Amino acid sequence: FVRHLDGEAVAVGLGEHSGLPFGIVAGLCAVSLVYARRGEVRSAIPLLERGLELCTTYGFRIYFPAFAGSLGHVYTLDGRLAEARGLLRLAVDASASEQRVHHSLWLALLGETHLLSGDLEKAASVATDALAVARQLDAAVVSELLEPPVEGLPGHELGVRHGALRVATHGHDAVGDAEILHARVQPLRRELAQRAACLGRGGPRL
């Protein structure tokens, strides 16, 4: 981890030295995501905030969803749920057209923020959307990589395409993230529905 972080810090330094905002943003993205994955929230936040500011200032649309979504996620971990929801909504909206491979991830993280905020209905709804988007993306990847029909492919080409398919569908945890969140919120959603039904019948408040 330390070697990796040192290398990314050098990338930030080179970007700073060049004076090119895009290089700085690329380096900030690499370093901040390492911190975020390590759970070092307080180290990740200032880097993500600076990267998001640069993306907004210079119009770097390709990096915007990553910074907005990742900052929203670490804000969630830091207990700043209201700010997190706003940033994750921005990431969801931006990734609908840019960086679509991460769209379901930001949806899943937005659902988790709703869950931690106690809004079970929104959490369940967003988790369902995240799962649908992830499955739709995987279906598109499968269709593209296995066209023409499998029966017409030479053996080696079929192997290459299956290898590419594995990388494309497992190189990112979008489906896994969505499935996990979906599984987490569904029992809560059922409990909420049961409570609402009980109240509707004039039963006791649970």
Steps between C-alpha positions, in 0.01 A plus 500: 500500500777745595687438173180548302414820685853635454470441126168680481636787711776538241228521234337787689837668536566472127158646426570791734839558339356500149236751599244304296169464686412170331822341624435624852145362491621160378753479782250617761253237381754220537623601846159585646346170388784307665430682827126445460540126445724482807228669703724800573213744466667810640792459260273440200258790555727801426640332189154414370371849578786658309457262206127571483566874507746469211258282301229763546730791416651345186205290386671160529185296447678165482629532858202680650289192591798331669577800718137583582408139572813416697474818705135421567599153616771619740264767631259215576775318688572823686135541601432799271192340348322808362809612309562143389154465347540815293838394362389145426195631313737711288714193432195293406374768260843558343578129461179444308687647201867501612682197643185286483688195630488661847137611485368209706779544756398859576137390516591227748697742717216752487266226616733422789497867601118496502516182706729657759272804508208275591312553172425137426264562210752708305777256586300207364399690188854614420642153572250351255602756237869427561444129452305554179765733355781261588323205338417707192864603461622143537246382243629762255859389561410136445314582180788706360777255588317192377396640162519330245332184632721272703450206264678687219813593696834321468609340824776750578277800427227357720753466781615859458143630504413298809812636669402855408149432625630387838714812532217730393239352732720437802750784473251723677284415799188685383278193494642370825452835674143527375414141592633543853315826559183360346517202735557728799205730442234251393439356851478857633254590228282200588510598866397855411209368291388276787505794741301714258244223458472460876441873543244497221302236689515709816749269660767594750800715403810282484 
